[in-house]
PDB file of C-alpha atoms in Angstrom:
ATOM      1  CA  UNK A  16      43.411 128.955  95.720  1.00 71.00           C
ATOM      2  CA  UNK A  17      42.821 125.225  95.960  1.00 73.00           C
ATOM      3  CA  UNK A  18      42.497 123.708  92.477  1.00 83.00           C
ATOM      4  CA  UNK A  19      41.622 120.094  93.261  1.00 95.00           C
ATOM      5  CA  UNK A  20      39.500 118.386  95.891  1.00 98.00           C
ATOM      6  CA  UNK A  21      41.460 117.049  98.844  1.00 98.00           C
ATOM      7  CA  UNK A  22      40.049 113.532  98.384  1.00 98.00           C
ATOM      8  CA  UNK A  23      38.528 113.396  94.893  1.00 97.00           C
ATOM      9  CA  UNK A  24      37.969 109.624  95.066  1.00 97.00           C
ATOM     10  CA  UNK A  25      34.994 110.096  97.432  1.00 98.00           C
ATOM     11  CA  UNK A  26      33.005 111.552  94.526  1.00 98.00           C
ATOM     12  CA  UNK A  27      31.811 109.617  91.495  1.00 98.00           C
ATOM     13  CA  UNK A  28      29.979 110.996  88.478  1.00 98.00           C
ATOM     14  CA  UNK A  29      26.655 109.864  87.058  1.00 98.00           C
ATOM     15  CA  UNK A  30      28.595 108.510  84.076  1.00 98.00           C
ATOM     16  CA  UNK A  31      30.760 106.433  86.419  1.00 98.00           C
ATOM     17  CA  UNK A  32      27.676 104.991  88.098  1.00 98.00           C
ATOM     18  CA  UNK A  33      26.121 104.171  84.718  1.00 96.00           C
ATOM     19  CA  UNK A  34      29.257 102.230  83.792  1.00 97.00           C
ATOM     20  CA  UNK A  35      29.867 100.500  87.141  1.00 97.00           C
ATOM     21  CA  UNK A  36      26.424  99.955  88.686  1.00 94.00           C
ATOM     22  CA  UNK A  37      26.558  96.227  87.955  1.00 92.00           C
ATOM     23  CA  UNK A  38      30.034  95.681  89.420  1.00 95.00           C
ATOM     24  CA  UNK A  39      30.142  92.647  91.700  1.00 91.00           C
ATOM     25  CA  UNK A  40      31.489  94.350  94.827  1.00 95.00           C
ATOM     26  CA  UNK A  41      29.455  97.545  94.570  1.00 97.00           C
ATOM     27  CA  UNK A  42      26.221  98.537  96.290  1.00 98.00           C
ATOM     28  CA  UNK A  43      24.148 101.558  95.240  1.00 98.00           C
ATOM     29  CA  UNK A  44      22.083 103.105  98.035  1.00 98.00           C
ATOM     30  CA  UNK A  45      19.495 105.871  97.649  1.00 98.00           C
ATOM     31  CA  UNK A  46      18.717 107.968 100.742  1.00 98.00           C
ATOM     32  CA  UNK A  47      16.059 110.634 100.234  1.00 97.00           C
ATOM     33  CA  UNK A  48      14.394 113.334 102.305  1.00 93.00           C
ATOM     34  CA  UNK A  49      11.193 112.302 100.502  1.00 94.00           C
ATOM     35  CA  UNK A  50      11.079 108.676 101.543  1.00 92.00           C
ATOM     36  CA  UNK A  51       8.592 107.881  98.750  1.00 95.00           C
ATOM     37  CA  UNK A  52      10.921 109.055  95.942  1.00 97.00           C
ATOM     38  CA  UNK A  53      12.647 105.680  95.569  1.00 98.00           C
ATOM     39  CA  UNK A  54       9.338 103.964  94.816  1.00 97.00           C
ATOM     40  CA  UNK A  55       8.679 106.449  92.002  1.00 97.00           C
ATOM     41  CA  UNK A  56      11.809 105.251  90.179  1.00 98.00           C
ATOM     42  CA  UNK A  57      15.473 104.768  91.015  1.00 98.00           C
ATOM     43  CA  UNK A  58      18.782 103.709  89.488  1.00 98.00           C
ATOM     44  CA  UNK A  59      18.800 100.046  88.535  1.00 97.00           C
ATOM     45  CA  UNK A  60      20.404  97.975  91.275  1.00 97.00           C
ATOM     46  CA  UNK A  61      19.957 100.620  93.985  1.00 98.00           C
ATOM     47  CA  UNK A  62      18.437  99.816  97.343  1.00 98.00           C
ATOM     48  CA  UNK A  63      16.870 102.432  99.633  1.00 98.00           C
ATOM     49  CA  UNK A  64      17.518 103.415 103.237  1.00 98.00           C
ATOM     50  CA  UNK A  65      14.801 105.288 105.108  1.00 96.00           C
ATOM     51  CA  UNK A  66      16.422 108.019 107.214  1.00 95.00           C
ATOM     52  CA  UNK A  67      13.444 108.145 109.585  1.00 91.00           C
ATOM     53  CA  UNK A  68      13.406 104.452 110.461  1.00 94.00           C
ATOM     54  CA  UNK A  69      16.742 102.934 109.407  1.00 96.00           C
ATOM     55  CA  UNK A  70      19.385 105.587 110.078  1.00 96.00           C
ATOM     56  CA  UNK A  71      18.480 106.571 113.630  1.00 94.00           C
ATOM     57  CA  UNK A  72      17.319 105.156 116.926  1.00 91.00           C
ATOM     58  CA  UNK A  73      13.916 106.721 117.492  1.00 85.00           C
ATOM     59  CA  UNK A  74      13.679 105.539 121.099  1.00 89.00           C
ATOM     60  CA  UNK A  75      16.960 107.070 122.274  1.00 89.00           C
ATOM     61  CA  UNK A  76      16.896 110.005 119.804  1.00 88.00           C
ATOM     62  CA  UNK A  77      20.378 108.989 118.737  1.00 94.00           C
ATOM     63  CA  UNK A  78      22.376 107.457 115.940  1.00 96.00           C
ATOM     64  CA  UNK A  79      22.248 103.765 115.240  1.00 96.00           C
ATOM     65  CA  UNK A  80      23.998 101.623 117.806  1.00 96.00           C
ATOM     66  CA  UNK A  81      26.915  99.535 116.543  1.00 97.00           C
ATOM     67  CA  UNK A  82      24.813  96.314 116.491  1.00 97.00           C
ATOM     68  CA  UNK A  83      21.978  98.103 114.655  1.00 97.00           C
ATOM     69  CA  UNK A  84      24.418  99.506 112.092  1.00 98.00           C
ATOM     70  CA  UNK A  85      25.902  96.052 111.555  1.00 98.00           C
ATOM     71  CA  UNK A  86      22.404  94.635 111.065  1.00 98.00           C
ATOM     72  CA  UNK A  87      21.543  97.309 108.475  1.00 98.00           C
ATOM     73  CA  UNK A  88      24.747  96.621 106.542  1.00 98.00           C
ATOM     74  CA  UNK A  89      24.239  92.863 106.656  1.00 98.00           C
ATOM     75  CA  UNK A  90      20.602  93.147 105.552  1.00 97.00           C
ATOM     76  CA  UNK A  91      21.777  95.369 102.681  1.00 98.00           C
ATOM     77  CA  UNK A  92      24.256  92.763 101.474  1.00 97.00           C
ATOM     78  CA  UNK A  93      27.184  95.023 102.371  1.00 98.00           C
ATOM     79  CA  UNK A  94      30.468  93.684 103.728  1.00 98.00           C
ATOM     80  CA  UNK A  95      33.347  95.772 105.139  1.00 98.00           C
ATOM     81  CA  UNK A  96      35.012  95.495 101.706  1.00 98.00           C
ATOM     82  CA  UNK A  97      31.991  96.611  99.636  1.00 98.00           C
ATOM     83  CA  UNK A  98      32.194  99.861  97.687  1.00 98.00           C
ATOM     84  CA  UNK A  99      29.052 101.774  98.670  1.00 98.00           C
ATOM     85  CA  UNK A 100      27.822 104.565  96.392  1.00 98.00           C
ATOM     86  CA  UNK A 101      25.313 106.859  98.103  1.00 98.00           C
ATOM     87  CA  UNK A 102      22.998 109.338  96.405  1.00 98.00           C
ATOM     88  CA  UNK A 103      19.682 111.021  97.060  1.00 98.00           C
ATOM     89  CA  UNK A 104      17.403 113.996  96.596  1.00 97.00           C
ATOM     90  CA  UNK A 105      17.924 117.532  97.942  1.00 95.00           C
ATOM     91  CA  UNK A 106      21.479 117.612  96.588  1.00 96.00           C
ATOM     92  CA  UNK A 107      22.517 114.595  98.654  1.00 98.00           C
ATOM     93  CA  UNK A 108      21.462 115.816 102.127  1.00 93.00           C
ATOM     94  CA  UNK A 109      20.799 112.412 103.572  1.00 97.00           C
ATOM     95  CA  UNK A 110      23.286 110.636 101.310  1.00 98.00           C
ATOM     96  CA  UNK A 111      25.965 112.644 103.132  1.00 98.00           C
ATOM     97  CA  UNK A 112      24.313 111.864 106.464  1.00 98.00           C
ATOM     98  CA  UNK A 113      24.490 108.139 105.661  1.00 98.00           C
ATOM     99  CA  UNK A 114      28.113 108.583 104.495  1.00 98.00           C
ATOM    100  CA  UNK A 115      28.941 110.236 107.836  1.00 98.00           C
ATOM    101  CA  UNK A 116      27.443 107.348 109.812  1.00 98.00           C
ATOM    102  CA  UNK A 117      29.322 104.834 107.667  1.00 98.00           C
ATOM    103  CA  UNK A 118      32.574 106.653 108.406  1.00 98.00           C
ATOM    104  CA  UNK A 119      31.644 106.847 112.092  1.00 98.00           C
ATOM    105  CA  UNK A 120      31.613 103.037 112.118  1.00 98.00           C
ATOM    106  CA  UNK A 121      34.736 102.688 109.992  1.00 98.00           C
ATOM    107  CA  UNK A 122      33.470 101.656 106.554  1.00 98.00           C
ATOM    108  CA  UNK A 123      36.459 102.002 104.236  1.00 98.00           C
ATOM    109  CA  UNK A 124      34.991 102.663 100.798  1.00 98.00           C
ATOM    110  CA  UNK A 125      31.911 104.906 100.783  1.00 98.00           C
ATOM    111  CA  UNK A 126      31.412 107.503  98.041  1.00 98.00           C
ATOM    112  CA  UNK A 127      28.862 110.108  96.972  1.00 98.00           C
ATOM    113  CA  UNK A 128      27.383 110.332  93.468  1.00 98.00           C
ATOM    114  CA  UNK A 129      27.959 113.980  92.584  1.00 98.00           C
ATOM    115  CA  UNK A 130      24.699 115.700  91.691  1.00 98.00           C
ATOM    116  CA  UNK A 131      22.589 112.997  93.279  1.00 98.00           C
ATOM    117  CA  UNK A 132      19.064 112.195  92.170  1.00 98.00           C
ATOM    118  CA  UNK A 133      18.515 115.740  90.877  1.00 97.00           C
ATOM    119  CA  UNK A 134      21.222 115.486  88.217  1.00 98.00           C
ATOM    120  CA  UNK A 135      20.296 111.911  87.285  1.00 98.00           C
ATOM    121  CA  UNK A 136      16.721 112.996  86.572  1.00 98.00           C
ATOM    122  CA  UNK A 137      17.768 116.205  84.796  1.00 98.00           C
ATOM    123  CA  UNK A 138      19.913 114.168  82.410  1.00 98.00           C
ATOM    124  CA  UNK A 139      17.002 111.810  81.659  1.00 98.00           C
ATOM    125  CA  UNK A 140      18.982 108.777  82.736  1.00 98.00           C
ATOM    126  CA  UNK A 141      17.099 105.475  83.077  1.00 97.00           C
ATOM    127  CA  UNK A 142      15.044 104.619  86.159  1.00 98.00           C
ATOM    128  CA  UNK A 143      13.416 101.418  87.319  1.00 98.00           C
ATOM    129  CA  UNK A 144      10.843 100.464  89.929  1.00 97.00           C
ATOM    130  CA  UNK A 145      12.371  97.006  90.381  1.00 97.00           C
ATOM    131  CA  UNK A 146      13.685  96.399  93.893  1.00 96.00           C
ATOM    132  CA  UNK A 147      16.829  94.247  93.896  1.00 96.00           C
ATOM    133  CA  UNK A 148      17.251  91.336  96.271  1.00 93.00           C
ATOM    134  CA  UNK A 149      20.301  91.462  98.522  1.00 90.00           C
ATOM    135  CA  UNK A 150      21.588  88.188  99.934  1.00 93.00           C
ATOM    136  CA  UNK A 151      22.436  88.905 103.594  1.00 95.00           C
ATOM    137  CA  UNK A 152      26.108  89.385 104.412  1.00 97.00           C
ATOM    138  CA  UNK A 153      28.199  89.355 107.553  1.00 97.00           C
ATOM    139  CA  UNK A 154      29.340  92.754 108.828  1.00 98.00           C
ATOM    140  CA  UNK A 155      31.564  93.694 111.761  1.00 98.00           C
ATOM    141  CA  UNK A 156      31.803  97.449 112.322  1.00 98.00           C
ATOM    142  CA  UNK A 157      34.625  99.378 113.934  1.00 98.00           C
ATOM    143  CA  UNK A 158      34.189 101.170 117.243  1.00 97.00           C
ATOM    144  CA  UNK A 159      32.643 104.632 116.743  1.00 97.00           C
ATOM    145  CA  UNK A 160      35.104 107.265 115.516  1.00 98.00           C
ATOM    146  CA  UNK A 161      34.425 110.049 118.013  1.00 95.00           C
ATOM    147  CA  UNK A 162      36.750 112.410 116.128  1.00 98.00           C
ATOM    148  CA  UNK A 163      33.971 113.189 113.620  1.00 98.00           C
ATOM    149  CA  UNK A 164      31.040 113.604 116.017  1.00 98.00           C
ATOM    150  CA  UNK A 165      30.445 116.466 118.477  1.00 98.00           C
ATOM    151  CA  UNK A 166      28.203 116.088 121.506  1.00 97.00           C
ATOM    152  CA  UNK A 167      26.578 118.955 123.362  1.00 96.00           C
ATOM    153  CA  UNK A 168      29.225 119.111 126.105  1.00 96.00           C
ATOM    154  CA  UNK A 169      31.935 119.820 123.536  1.00 96.00           C
ATOM    155  CA  UNK A 170      29.794 122.463 121.844  1.00 97.00           C
ATOM    156  CA  UNK A 171      29.060 124.037 125.216  1.00 95.00           C
ATOM    157  CA  UNK A 172      32.812 124.395 125.813  1.00 93.00           C
ATOM    158  CA  UNK A 173      33.569 125.581 122.277  1.00 91.00           C
ATOM    159  CA  UNK A 174      31.100 128.474 122.226  1.00 81.00           C
ATOM    160  CA  UNK A 175      32.787 130.664 124.889  1.00 81.00           C
ATOM    161  CA  UNK A 176      36.335 129.488 124.232  1.00 79.00           C
ATOM    162  CA  UNK A 177      36.448 131.062 120.749  1.00 76.00           C
ATOM    163  CA  UNK A 178      39.095 128.779 119.200  1.00 87.00           C
ATOM    164  CA  UNK A 179      36.645 126.498 117.389  1.00 95.00           C
ATOM    165  CA  UNK A 180      34.805 127.315 114.186  1.00 96.00           C
ATOM    166  CA  UNK A 181      31.107 126.870 114.864  1.00 97.00           C
ATOM    167  CA  UNK A 182      29.256 126.852 111.558  1.00 98.00           C
ATOM    168  CA  UNK A 183      25.466 126.976 111.378  1.00 98.00           C
ATOM    169  CA  UNK A 184      24.447 125.642 107.975  1.00 98.00           C
ATOM    170  CA  UNK A 185      20.717 126.408 108.241  1.00 98.00           C
ATOM    171  CA  UNK A 186      18.892 129.097 106.297  1.00 97.00           C
ATOM    172  CA  UNK A 187      19.387 132.751 107.322  1.00 97.00           C
ATOM    173  CA  UNK A 188      15.856 132.845 108.762  1.00 97.00           C
ATOM    174  CA  UNK A 189      16.558 129.840 110.984  1.00 97.00           C
ATOM    175  CA  UNK A 190      19.929 131.278 112.017  1.00 98.00           C
ATOM    176  CA  UNK A 191      18.433 134.628 112.988  1.00 98.00           C
ATOM    177  CA  UNK A 192      15.543 133.068 114.882  1.00 96.00           C
ATOM    178  CA  UNK A 193      12.871 134.367 112.530  1.00 96.00           C
ATOM    179  CA  UNK A 194      11.717 130.770 112.101  1.00 94.00           C
ATOM    180  CA  UNK A 195      12.538 127.718 114.185  1.00 93.00           C
ATOM    181  CA  UNK A 196      12.330 125.125 111.405  1.00 89.00           C
ATOM    182  CA  UNK A 197      11.753 125.043 107.644  1.00 86.00           C
ATOM    183  CA  UNK A 198       8.098 124.848 106.582  1.00 83.00           C
ATOM    184  CA  UNK A 199       6.595 121.397 107.001  1.00 81.00           C
ATOM    185  CA  UNK A 200       9.366 120.009 109.195  1.00 82.00           C
ATOM    186  CA  UNK A 201       8.133 118.307 112.354  1.00 77.00           C
ATOM    187  CA  UNK A 202      11.328 118.248 114.405  1.00 79.00           C
ATOM    188  CA  UNK A 203      11.529 121.572 116.173  1.00 86.00           C
ATOM    189  CA  UNK A 204      12.731 123.414 119.293  1.00 93.00           C
ATOM    190  CA  UNK A 205      11.362 125.746 121.953  1.00 93.00           C
ATOM    191  CA  UNK A 206      13.529 128.684 120.883  1.00 96.00           C
ATOM    192  CA  UNK A 207      14.834 130.149 117.650  1.00 96.00           C
ATOM    193  CA  UNK A 208      18.286 131.609 117.058  1.00 97.00           C
ATOM    194  CA  UNK A 209      21.825 130.245 116.909  1.00 98.00           C
ATOM    195  CA  UNK A 210      24.694 129.156 119.132  1.00 97.00           C
ATOM    196  CA  UNK A 211      26.914 132.086 120.215  1.00 95.00           C
ATOM    197  CA  UNK A 212      29.922 132.701 117.878  1.00 95.00           C
ATOM    198  CA  UNK A 213      28.471 130.461 115.134  1.00 97.00           C
ATOM    199  CA  UNK A 214      28.810 131.831 111.622  1.00 97.00           C
ATOM    200  CA  UNK A 215      26.076 131.192 109.075  1.00 98.00           C
ATOM    201  CA  UNK A 216      27.077 129.402 105.858  1.00 98.00           C
ATOM    202  CA  UNK A 217      23.909 127.785 104.462  1.00 98.00           C
ATOM    203  CA  UNK A 218      24.673 124.283 103.239  1.00 97.00           C
ATOM    204  CA  UNK A 219      23.182 124.917  99.781  1.00 97.00           C
ATOM    205  CA  UNK A 220      25.839 127.527  98.988  1.00 98.00           C
ATOM    206  CA  UNK A 221      28.291 124.635  98.526  1.00 98.00           C
ATOM    207  CA  UNK A 222      26.449 123.236  95.500  1.00 98.00           C
ATOM    208  CA  UNK A 223      25.882 124.434  91.968  1.00 98.00           C
ATOM    209  CA  UNK A 224      22.532 124.797  90.240  1.00 97.00           C
ATOM    210  CA  UNK A 225      22.693 121.241  88.868  1.00 97.00           C
ATOM    211  CA  UNK A 226      23.245 119.782  92.337  1.00 96.00           C
ATOM    212  CA  UNK A 227      26.954 119.040  91.977  1.00 98.00           C
ATOM    213  CA  UNK A 228      29.490 120.355  94.467  1.00 98.00           C
ATOM    214  CA  UNK A 229      31.158 123.619  93.557  1.00 98.00           C
ATOM    215  CA  UNK A 230      34.758 123.676  92.443  1.00 98.00           C
ATOM    216  CA  UNK A 231      37.466 123.680  95.162  1.00 97.00           C
ATOM    217  CA  UNK A 232      38.453 127.323  94.724  1.00 97.00           C
ATOM    218  CA  UNK A 233      34.833 128.461  95.021  1.00 98.00           C
ATOM    219  CA  UNK A 234      34.329 126.358  98.146  1.00 98.00           C
ATOM    220  CA  UNK A 235      37.499 127.694  99.718  1.00 97.00           C
ATOM    221  CA  UNK A 236      36.441 131.259  98.997  1.00 97.00           C
ATOM    222  CA  UNK A 237      32.953 130.586 100.392  1.00 98.00           C
ATOM    223  CA  UNK A 238      34.054 129.332 103.809  1.00 98.00           C
ATOM    224  CA  UNK A 239      37.188 131.380 104.343  1.00 96.00           C
ATOM    225  CA  UNK A 240      35.328 134.453 103.115  1.00 97.00           C
ATOM    226  CA  UNK A 241      32.865 133.954 105.971  1.00 96.00           C
ATOM    227  CA  UNK A 242      35.713 133.737 108.460  1.00 94.00           C
ATOM    228  CA  UNK A 243      36.024 129.974 108.850  1.00 95.00           C
ATOM    229  CA  UNK A 244      39.690 129.162 109.469  1.00 93.00           C
ATOM    230  CA  UNK A 245      40.906 125.884 107.919  1.00 94.00           C
ATOM    231  CA  UNK A 246      43.473 125.603 110.716  1.00 92.00           C
ATOM    232  CA  UNK A 247      41.006 125.487 113.605  1.00 94.00           C
ATOM    233  CA  UNK A 248      38.701 122.713 114.717  1.00 96.00           C
ATOM    234  CA  UNK A 249      35.263 123.054 113.130  1.00 98.00           C
ATOM    235  CA  UNK A 250      31.879 121.903 114.436  1.00 98.00           C
ATOM    236  CA  UNK A 251      28.972 122.058 111.977  1.00 98.00           C
ATOM    237  CA  UNK A 252      25.331 121.924 112.982  1.00 98.00           C
ATOM    238  CA  UNK A 253      21.858 122.417 111.513  1.00 98.00           C
ATOM    239  CA  UNK A 254      18.484 121.270 112.840  1.00 96.00           C
ATOM    240  CA  UNK A 255      18.796 117.479 113.061  1.00 95.00           C
ATOM    241  CA  UNK A 256      22.285 116.843 111.656  1.00 96.00           C
ATOM    242  CA  UNK A 257      21.689 115.984 108.008  1.00 96.00           C
ATOM    243  CA  UNK A 258      22.470 119.363 106.399  1.00 97.00           C
ATOM    244  CA  UNK A 259      25.491 119.710 108.662  1.00 98.00           C
ATOM    245  CA  UNK A 260      26.681 116.239 107.551  1.00 98.00           C
ATOM    246  CA  UNK A 261      26.658 117.664 104.014  1.00 98.00           C
ATOM    247  CA  UNK A 262      28.856 120.592 105.133  1.00 98.00           C
ATOM    248  CA  UNK A 263      31.056 118.211 107.157  1.00 98.00           C
ATOM    249  CA  UNK A 264      31.620 116.203 103.972  1.00 98.00           C
ATOM    250  CA  UNK A 265      32.565 119.342 102.022  1.00 98.00           C
ATOM    251  CA  UNK A 266      34.996 120.624 104.647  1.00 98.00           C
ATOM    252  CA  UNK A 267      36.655 117.305 105.475  1.00 98.00           C
ATOM    253  CA  UNK A 268      36.779 115.495 102.140  1.00 98.00           C
ATOM    254  CA  UNK A 269      36.606 118.193  99.481  1.00 98.00           C
ATOM    255  CA  UNK A 270      38.600 120.958 101.216  1.00 98.00           C
ATOM    256  CA  UNK A 271      40.737 118.731 103.437  1.00 97.00           C
ATOM    257  CA  UNK A 272      40.192 120.438 106.785  1.00 97.00           C
ATOM    258  CA  UNK A 273      41.918 118.274 109.358  1.00 95.00           C
ATOM    259  CA  UNK A 274      39.503 118.470 112.283  1.00 97.00           C
ATOM    260  CA  UNK A 275      35.799 118.660 111.429  1.00 98.00           C
ATOM    261  CA  UNK A 276      32.914 117.327 113.492  1.00 98.00           C
ATOM    262  CA  UNK A 277      29.185 117.053 112.938  1.00 98.00           C
ATOM    263  CA  UNK A 278      26.990 118.043 115.873  1.00 98.00           C
ATOM    264  CA  UNK A 279      23.989 115.895 115.019  1.00 97.00           C
ATOM    265  CA  UNK A 280      22.059 116.967 118.119  1.00 97.00           C
ATOM    266  CA  UNK A 281      21.977 120.329 116.373  1.00 97.00           C
ATOM    267  CA  UNK A 282      19.229 122.877 116.969  1.00 97.00           C
ATOM    268  CA  UNK A 283      16.536 120.418 118.047  1.00 95.00           C
ATOM    269  CA  UNK A 284      18.781 119.659 121.021  1.00 97.00           C
ATOM    270  CA  UNK A 285      20.426 123.047 121.651  1.00 97.00           C
ATOM    271  CA  UNK A 286      17.211 125.029 121.229  1.00 97.00           C
ATOM    272  CA  UNK A 287      15.559 122.863 123.892  1.00 96.00           C
ATOM    273  CA  UNK A 288      18.411 122.782 126.428  1.00 96.00           C
ATOM    274  CA  UNK A 289      17.774 124.475 129.736  1.00 95.00           C
ATOM    275  CA  UNK A 290      20.281 127.287 130.343  1.00 93.00           C
ATOM    276  CA  UNK A 291      21.977 126.936 126.943  1.00 95.00           C
ATOM    277  CA  UNK A 292      22.864 130.385 125.570  1.00 95.00           C
ATOM    278  CA  UNK A 293      21.480 131.506 122.217  1.00 97.00           C
ATOM    279  CA  UNK A 294      21.812 134.531 119.974  1.00 97.00           C
ATOM    280  CA  UNK A 295      19.014 136.033 117.897  1.00 97.00           C
ATOM    281  CA  UNK A 296      19.722 138.074 114.784  1.00 97.00           C
ATOM    282  CA  UNK A 297      22.106 137.808 111.865  1.00 95.00           C
ATOM    283  CA  UNK A 298      25.410 138.334 113.757  1.00 95.00           C
ATOM    284  CA  UNK A 299      27.486 135.567 115.400  1.00 94.00           C
ATOM    285  CA  UNK A 300      27.375 137.333 118.795  1.00 91.00           C
TER     286      UNK A 300
END
């Protein structure tokens, strides 16, 4: 069994953040599902990114374009050499989504605060409502790294071919088609169910009760026990791509799987596609 994370440097502890949050070349960024959480109190020095307005293109229903990403980084005072520490609520859902987009555009040093906002609050660590000022920087992004993003055409080919791990990280009720989306979520689809051959490994099974990622051996047992081969290409999906970014992070950086992609179109795209096959029930096929 794996005893250490494949790339342990992508995780930092709350203690590490407490000690380094004022470092000159470091930027703390909070990304929450609840976009009002930051205003209620946050780590001193942290800025906030709004996933609904700043981490997507709402006109094209797509990720940020390269120029828009560069503008966000520059407005955040981030340069290509800045160490960016991401954290958020819901056990770092959208922190991992932001991490994935940063890696898509080639940012070298992005990390996740293990445990996120949940652990910080549980440990009664200090919060502030002060919003820091960020002098604008200059940022030139890399061309998009297509090796970590799956589009629908690739998923369409992978489903019948059977040599790709398709992993649906939604809840069992979403996977089976009992519900189309979690309660209160606006983004939805016409049909419920899952992509043929996809196995169901809910994203939350990768984290412990305190919000930190489980140990390597437990993670390895979780995914391989569900039939996910570490030697095959893997495509993860959820509803809009944020929970699957969390699983992508676990598989690629913590377990070291060589070929992992996030299908950010996920169920809101697949469940609305004309003539796209689906399966209902709790079995992959």
